[in-house]
Amino acid sequence: MDETRKKKKRTAECCGYPISIFFIVINEFCERFSYYGMRAVLVLYFRYFLHWDNDLATSIYHAFVALCYLTPILGAIIADSWLGKFKTIIYLSIVYAIGQVIMAVSTINDITDANRDGKPDNMTFHIALSMLGLVLIALGTGGIKPCVAAFGGDQFQEHQSRQLNTFFSVFYLCINAGSLLSTLITPVLRAQECGIHTKQQCYPLAFGVPAALMVLSLVVFIAGSGMYVKTDPEGNIMWSVCKCIGFAIKNRFRHRSSNYPKREHWMDWADERYDKLLIAQIKMVLKVLFLYIPLPMFWSLFDQKGSRWTLQATTMTGDFGAIILQPDQMQTVNPILILTMVPIMDRLIFPLIKKCGFDFSPLKRMTVGMLFASMAFISAALVQIEIDKTLPNFPSSSESQLKVVNMYSRTLNVTFSPSQEQLMINSSGSSGDYLTFDHEDITVSLDTNPVTTQAFSLIKGGRQTLIIPSDPTFMYLQEDINSKPDDGKNAVRFVNGWTADLNITDLDSIEPSATTNYTLVAQGKRNFVLTHGEQSCEFSRTFGFGSSYTFLIPSTVFSTNCESIIEIEDIKANSVHMALQIPQYFLITTGEVMFSVTGLQFSYSQAPKNMKSVLQAGWLCTNAVGNIIVLIVAELGKLPKQWAEYVLFASLLVAVSIIFSFMAYFYTYIDPAEIEAKIRKEQGLEPEEKGKEKLEMEEKDEDKENYEVKQTKI
């Protein structure tokens, strides 16, 4: 390492900093904006563009996140053992940019919308493209993750230790800025309407901007290539560790007979080929990795912010008065709280606890962090229960639901057979709530003169409206939507009770007594202009989130300037406010600060510095396994109520935190440097001067270590 530093070429400087690092900082900001912007809207793309159900959307989202946490290990091995950091960043960034572009292309519904109805005709094409794009993105973002910060550190000379520390702080700020801004901006882009033939939610723009930022990131990084300090691959410690462990297991198996004396630790079976110092270092690492076993459960809860919690927000109202918050924008609460809480925790809460005489050790902090995450999911469950109270009672697969709308000139008595249930429905009125039937075939009788009777077959598991027009003999069934409208939109339709055809803004011409198809409109005030020849009037309505309305147009519509239009609410608007999610975000962020940041700090303090990459690989694996747990629960759990799934995750994490607390209780803290020094002394490997030199080098590496710990805060 020292030799490498001595051979560094001097690079052009600006204000004491290598000019090359400005390219690296801009590159990191653009890349993080690209990744978090794409990820912010991903689960809603699955849900509302590909029309997957909540469970499948959640599963694929977490499979993607798990892959993003596994590929950094591959990137580190490629960079350290083969290509070097510079080439690894270039090649995998190209893969990354291609993936983002493919992902953006997959969201253009006009590519396969031959009949121009606003819906893709070949969904398989879009799914295949998006899955290919996500795999390439995971390879790219994960592959360059362990390289960029280290490559930035390589640009500094020995005399620039102060600038190196500032660089990592700015680098960390760019990560947070990219994450925060993209999570705010891309949901706004998604909420816009765009399209060649029909106007739909603008997923191409929401994914296209991150793709453009990734291309820009690559261009900026390449532009600085002539100024970079590029070090050769130095080998990856993970490969040496794996070979040593493999040999120990193999050698132990060969000598499994009782004829061979037992050894103090199973890793001691490797001392026939490997250095005792390496074996001792691996023992320390394995001791920490053993504590990692329960940790995936925390990540299985934490990463659901981008999936289950975002889907929960789609059933809530985001009207904050001055601003309207999109469901996927609620994720910004986490980085905002992180930037606020990390300094408060580090400089106020933890010192105060220590001053009060409490032994709040790192492992105890991690246990408390798990409990905070559990409380976050209990909070999410309570919010979900409140949401469920406001949701319509949709029919089961064996039931049918029916509403009656009376456009006849007088009140009607409606009788249903065989149940003999009767309703009195006013003119231009409805039956109010839906009626539920457990049989498909019904007969409807009206007390007209003469009596009008007609048989109907209802849809099992569906909702319908019986429209009684001005001539009751032509009454008919109209199919209704059987779920909340997608993405917080509002479903609107009109029934024409006027005597002639009508044209309505953004809708087709509607014949007398006919009903339009549903049109989805966004939250806010909407104006509908009704015209027939030279006659016209404007009807206005302010909509919330997730409602469904049927508007009855009476024969007096033009004489009353549209004021006589009657509103029938089929599905109530979302009434639970997104602000109720803030407590669960606060709790999960508190848990993250105590668990995640403390976890890596503890790990690095309990293992040799040259083993940091092994620990980081193990830490990333706990993230990946946690996301796989969510995938399994979402696909196999199939709990009937979402709040029950939240309680299940909270309960599992409480159980895991209890197990972890026992493991922590029996854990003995060690000083890796002291153990290494003892072994070196026994082997006579390191004179005093060399030890001092090594200590100085380790102090210079401390800034990089601090960055790696900081990086977990987002």
mmCIF file of N, CA and C in Angstrom, residues 469-536:
data_model
loop_
_atom_site.group_PDB
_atom_site.id
_atom_site.type_symbol
_atom_site.label_atom_id
_atom_site.label_comp_id
_atom_site.label_asym_id
_atom_site.label_seq_id
_atom_site.Cartn_x
_atom_site.Cartn_y
_atom_site.Cartn_z
ATOM 1 N N PRO A 469 -83.952 3.680 -17.055
ATOM 2 C CA PRO A 469 -84.051 4.912 -17.846
ATOM 3 C C PRO A 469 -85.469 5.490 -17.840
ATOM 4 N N SER A 470 -85.663 6.518 -18.639
ATOM 5 C CA SER A 470 -86.982 7.151 -18.718
ATOM 6 C C SER A 470 -88.043 6.186 -19.226
ATOM 7 N N ASP A 471 -87.646 5.189 -20.016
ATOM 8 C CA ASP A 471 -88.541 4.094 -20.403
ATOM 9 C C ASP A 471 -88.093 2.839 -19.649
ATOM 10 N N PRO A 472 -88.752 2.505 -18.534
ATOM 11 C CA PRO A 472 -88.286 1.407 -17.667
ATOM 12 C C PRO A 472 -88.171 0.055 -18.352
ATOM 13 N N THR A 473 -88.865 -0.135 -19.479
ATOM 14 C CA THR A 473 -88.794 -1.443 -20.154
ATOM 15 C C THR A 473 -87.400 -1.699 -20.723
ATOM 16 N N PHE A 474 -86.601 -0.638 -20.813
ATOM 17 C CA PHE A 474 -85.244 -0.780 -21.353
ATOM 18 C C PHE A 474 -84.178 -0.722 -20.254
ATOM 19 N N MET A 475 -84.568 -1.064 -19.016
ATOM 20 C CA MET A 475 -83.564 -1.043 -17.933
ATOM 21 C C MET A 475 -82.451 -2.052 -18.232
ATOM 22 N N TYR A 476 -81.236 -1.741 -17.771
ATOM 23 C CA TYR A 476 -80.075 -2.563 -18.115
ATOM 24 C C TYR A 476 -79.053 -2.535 -16.982
ATOM 25 N N LEU A 477 -78.152 -3.521 -17.026
ATOM 26 C CA LEU A 477 -77.069 -3.608 -16.038
ATOM 27 C C LEU A 477 -75.808 -2.959 -16.587
ATOM 28 N N GLN A 478 -75.120 -2.192 -15.740
ATOM 29 C CA GLN A 478 -73.848 -1.566 -16.089
ATOM 30 C C GLN A 478 -72.796 -2.044 -15.090
ATOM 31 N N GLU A 479 -71.691 -2.588 -15.614
ATOM 32 C CA GLU A 479 -70.656 -3.110 -14.713
ATOM 33 C C GLU A 479 -69.902 -1.976 -14.034
ATOM 34 N N ASP A 480 -69.643 -2.122 -12.725
ATOM 35 C CA ASP A 480 -68.929 -1.119 -11.943
ATOM 36 C C ASP A 480 -67.506 -1.591 -11.653
ATOM 37 N N ILE A 481 -66.674 -0.669 -11.199
ATOM 38 C CA ILE A 481 -65.323 -1.072 -10.800
ATOM 39 C C ILE A 481 -65.401 -1.821 -9.471
ATOM 40 N N ASN A 482 -64.494 -2.770 -9.320
ATOM 41 C CA ASN A 482 -64.557 -3.675 -8.167
ATOM 42 C C ASN A 482 -63.375 -3.488 -7.221
ATOM 43 N N SER A 483 -62.742 -2.321 -7.305
ATOM 44 C CA SER A 483 -61.626 -2.015 -6.411
ATOM 45 C C SER A 483 -61.423 -0.511 -6.421
ATOM 46 N N LYS A 484 -60.598 -0.036 -5.501
ATOM 47 C CA LYS A 484 -60.260 1.383 -5.494
ATOM 48 C C LYS A 484 -59.564 1.738 -6.812
ATOM 49 N N PRO A 485 -59.876 2.908 -7.394
ATOM 50 C CA PRO A 485 -59.181 3.305 -8.636
ATOM 51 C C PRO A 485 -57.671 3.330 -8.439
ATOM 52 N N ASP A 486 -56.957 3.038 -9.516
ATOM 53 C CA ASP A 486 -55.505 2.947 -9.459
ATOM 54 C C ASP A 486 -54.860 4.275 -9.067
ATOM 55 N N ASP A 487 -53.806 4.149 -8.238
ATOM 56 C CA ASP A 487 -52.890 5.256 -7.978
ATOM 57 C C ASP A 487 -53.560 6.509 -7.433
ATOM 58 N N GLY A 488 -54.618 6.324 -6.635
ATOM 59 C CA GLY A 488 -55.266 7.474 -6.022
ATOM 60 C C GLY A 488 -56.114 8.295 -6.965
ATOM 61 N N LYS A 489 -56.305 7.824 -8.193
ATOM 62 C CA LYS A 489 -57.151 8.533 -9.154
ATOM 63 C C LYS A 489 -58.622 8.380 -8.759
ATOM 64 N N ASN A 490 -59.502 9.072 -9.493
ATOM 65 C CA ASN A 490 -60.943 9.017 -9.245
ATOM 66 C C ASN A 490 -61.651 8.538 -10.508
ATOM 67 N N ALA A 491 -62.537 7.563 -10.360
ATOM 68 C CA ALA A 491 -63.280 7.010 -11.495
ATOM 69 C C ALA A 491 -64.600 7.773 -11.645
ATOM 70 N N VAL A 492 -64.847 8.275 -12.859
ATOM 71 C CA VAL A 492 -66.019 9.123 -13.116
ATOM 72 C C VAL A 492 -66.765 8.599 -14.340
ATOM 73 N N ARG A 493 -68.105 8.578 -14.248
ATOM 74 C CA ARG A 493 -68.926 8.241 -15.411
ATOM 75 C C ARG A 493 -70.226 9.050 -15.354
ATOM 76 N N PHE A 494 -70.920 9.159 -16.503
ATOM 77 C CA PHE A 494 -72.159 9.922 -16.603
ATOM 78 C C PHE A 494 -73.264 9.040 -17.168
ATOM 79 N N VAL A 495 -74.491 9.264 -16.681
ATOM 80 C CA VAL A 495 -75.688 8.621 -17.228
ATOM 81 C C VAL A 495 -76.521 9.718 -17.881
ATOM 82 N N ASN A 496 -76.828 9.561 -19.151
ATOM 83 C CA ASN A 496 -77.526 10.596 -19.917
ATOM 84 C C ASN A 496 -79.044 10.448 -19.795
ATOM 85 N N GLY A 497 -79.652 11.353 -19.022
ATOM 86 C CA GLY A 497 -81.112 11.361 -18.904
ATOM 87 C C GLY A 497 -81.764 12.405 -19.775
ATOM 88 N N TRP A 498 -80.950 13.040 -20.645
ATOM 89 C CA TRP A 498 -81.509 14.031 -21.555
ATOM 90 C C TRP A 498 -82.107 13.329 -22.761
ATOM 91 N N THR A 499 -82.757 14.085 -23.616
ATOM 92 C CA THR A 499 -83.524 13.472 -24.706
ATOM 93 C C THR A 499 -82.728 13.262 -25.979
ATOM 94 N N ALA A 500 -81.448 13.699 -26.014
ATOM 95 C CA ALA A 500 -80.643 13.569 -27.237
ATOM 96 C C ALA A 500 -79.200 13.266 -26.872
ATOM 97 N N ASP A 501 -78.400 13.050 -27.918
ATOM 98 C CA ASP A 501 -76.978 12.777 -27.689
ATOM 99 C C ASP A 501 -76.297 13.981 -27.036
ATOM 100 N N LEU A 502 -75.283 13.692 -26.204
ATOM 101 C CA LEU A 502 -74.503 14.734 -25.550
ATOM 102 C C LEU A 502 -73.019 14.481 -25.778
ATOM 103 N N ASN A 503 -72.270 15.548 -25.898
ATOM 104 C CA ASN A 503 -70.808 15.455 -25.914
ATOM 105 C C ASN A 503 -70.281 15.993 -24.587
ATOM 106 N N ILE A 504 -69.381 15.234 -23.950
ATOM 107 C CA ILE A 504 -68.818 15.619 -22.653
ATOM 108 C C ILE A 504 -67.302 15.673 -22.794
ATOM 109 N N THR A 505 -66.695 16.696 -22.225
ATOM 110 C CA THR A 505 -65.240 16.880 -22.302
ATOM 111 C C THR A 505 -64.495 15.593 -21.959
ATOM 112 N N ASP A 506 -63.541 15.208 -22.834
ATOM 113 C CA ASP A 506 -62.672 14.032 -22.636
ATOM 114 C C ASP A 506 -63.429 12.707 -22.657
ATOM 115 N N LEU A 507 -64.713 12.724 -23.039
ATOM 116 C CA LEU A 507 -65.489 11.494 -23.133
ATOM 117 C C LEU A 507 -66.105 11.398 -24.523
ATOM 118 N N ASP A 508 -66.490 10.183 -24.906
ATOM 119 C CA ASP A 508 -67.152 10.016 -26.191
ATOM 120 C C ASP A 508 -68.562 10.576 -26.132
ATOM 121 N N SER A 509 -69.170 10.694 -27.285
ATOM 122 C CA SER A 509 -70.568 11.114 -27.348
ATOM 123 C C SER A 509 -71.426 10.063 -26.645
ATOM 124 N N ILE A 510 -72.406 10.516 -25.886
ATOM 125 C CA ILE A 510 -73.238 9.604 -25.105
ATOM 126 C C ILE A 510 -74.693 9.702 -25.569
ATOM 127 N N GLU A 511 -75.282 8.566 -25.880
ATOM 128 C CA GLU A 511 -76.660 8.519 -26.368
ATOM 129 C C GLU A 511 -77.649 8.681 -25.222
ATOM 130 N N PRO A 512 -78.914 8.989 -25.526
ATOM 131 C CA PRO A 512 -79.931 9.093 -24.472
ATOM 132 C C PRO A 512 -80.056 7.787 -23.693
ATOM 133 N N SER A 513 -80.164 7.886 -22.378
ATOM 134 C CA SER A 513 -80.328 6.752 -21.447
ATOM 135 C C SER A 513 -79.083 5.876 -21.331
ATOM 136 N N ALA A 514 -77.996 6.216 -22.046
ATOM 137 C CA ALA A 514 -76.775 5.400 -22.004
ATOM 138 C C ALA A 514 -75.855 5.868 -20.871
ATOM 139 N N THR A 515 -74.860 5.025 -20.591
ATOM 140 C CA THR A 515 -73.879 5.318 -19.546
ATOM 141 C C THR A 515 -72.475 5.307 -20.151
ATOM 142 N N THR A 516 -71.673 6.290 -19.824
ATOM 143 C CA THR A 516 -70.293 6.320 -20.334
ATOM 144 C C THR A 516 -69.440 5.291 -19.602
ATOM 145 N N ASN A 517 -68.305 4.957 -20.204
ATOM 146 C CA ASN A 517 -67.312 4.159 -19.495
ATOM 147 C C ASN A 517 -66.643 5.043 -18.437
ATOM 148 N N TYR A 518 -65.974 4.391 -17.483
ATOM 149 C CA TYR A 518 -65.269 5.153 -16.454
ATOM 150 C C TYR A 518 -64.095 5.919 -17.068
ATOM 151 N N THR A 519 -63.909 7.124 -16.585
ATOM 152 C CA THR A 519 -62.725 7.924 -16.904
ATOM 153 C C THR A 519 -62.005 8.229 -15.606
ATOM 154 N N LEU A 520 -60.682 8.041 -15.589
ATOM 155 C CA LEU A 520 -59.898 8.316 -14.385
ATOM 156 C C LEU A 520 -59.421 9.760 -14.407
ATOM 157 N N VAL A 521 -59.700 10.482 -13.341
ATOM 158 C CA VAL A 521 -59.261 11.871 -13.223
ATOM 159 C C VAL A 521 -58.444 12.017 -11.943
ATOM 160 N N ALA A 522 -57.487 12.922 -11.990
ATOM 161 C CA ALA A 522 -56.609 13.135 -10.841
ATOM 162 C C ALA A 522 -57.277 14.002 -9.789
ATOM 163 N N GLN A 523 -56.639 14.066 -8.627
ATOM 164 C CA GLN A 523 -57.146 14.890 -7.531
ATOM 165 C C GLN A 523 -57.190 16.361 -7.951
ATOM 166 N N GLY A 524 -58.154 17.089 -7.390
ATOM 167 C CA GLY A 524 -58.261 18.514 -7.671
ATOM 168 C C GLY A 524 -59.556 18.852 -8.384
ATOM 169 N N LYS A 525 -59.681 20.118 -8.772
ATOM 170 C CA LYS A 525 -60.906 20.574 -9.441
ATOM 171 C C LYS A 525 -60.884 20.187 -10.906
ATOM 172 N N ARG A 526 -62.004 19.615 -11.382
ATOM 173 C CA ARG A 526 -62.126 19.214 -12.777
ATOM 174 C C ARG A 526 -63.403 19.804 -13.364
ATOM 175 N N ASN A 527 -63.289 20.311 -14.596
ATOM 176 C CA ASN A 527 -64.433 20.903 -15.291
ATOM 177 C C ASN A 527 -64.852 20.009 -16.446
ATOM 178 N N PHE A 528 -66.150 19.746 -16.560
ATOM 179 C CA PHE A 528 -66.703 18.956 -17.655
ATOM 180 C C PHE A 528 -67.688 19.842 -18.421
ATOM 181 N N VAL A 529 -67.463 19.987 -19.713
ATOM 182 C CA VAL A 529 -68.348 20.798 -20.549
ATOM 183 C C VAL A 529 -69.280 19.870 -21.320
ATOM 184 N N LEU A 530 -70.598 20.057 -21.130
ATOM 185 C CA LEU A 530 -71.618 19.274 -21.811
ATOM 186 C C LEU A 530 -72.166 20.100 -22.965
ATOM 187 N N THR A 531 -72.191 19.531 -24.150
ATOM 188 C CA THR A 531 -72.672 20.270 -25.319
ATOM 189 C C THR A 531 -73.614 19.415 -26.154
ATOM 190 N N HIS A 532 -74.579 20.122 -26.753
ATOM 191 C CA HIS A 532 -75.445 19.525 -27.782
ATOM 192 C C HIS A 532 -75.785 20.642 -28.749
ATOM 193 N N GLY A 533 -75.197 20.561 -29.939
ATOM 194 C CA GLY A 533 -75.396 21.653 -30.892
ATOM 195 C C GLY A 533 -74.840 22.946 -30.323
ATOM 196 N N GLU A 534 -75.683 23.961 -30.249
ATOM 197 C CA GLU A 534 -75.267 25.259 -29.726
ATOM 198 C C GLU A 534 -75.472 25.376 -28.225
ATOM 199 N N GLN A 535 -76.148 24.375 -27.640
ATOM 200 C CA GLN A 535 -76.369 24.399 -26.195
ATOM 201 C C GLN A 535 -75.154 23.825 -25.466
ATOM 202 N N SER A 536 -74.778 24.460 -24.367
ATOM 203 C CA SER A 536 -73.665 23.945 -23.571
ATOM 204 C C SER A 536 -73.744 24.495 -22.153
#
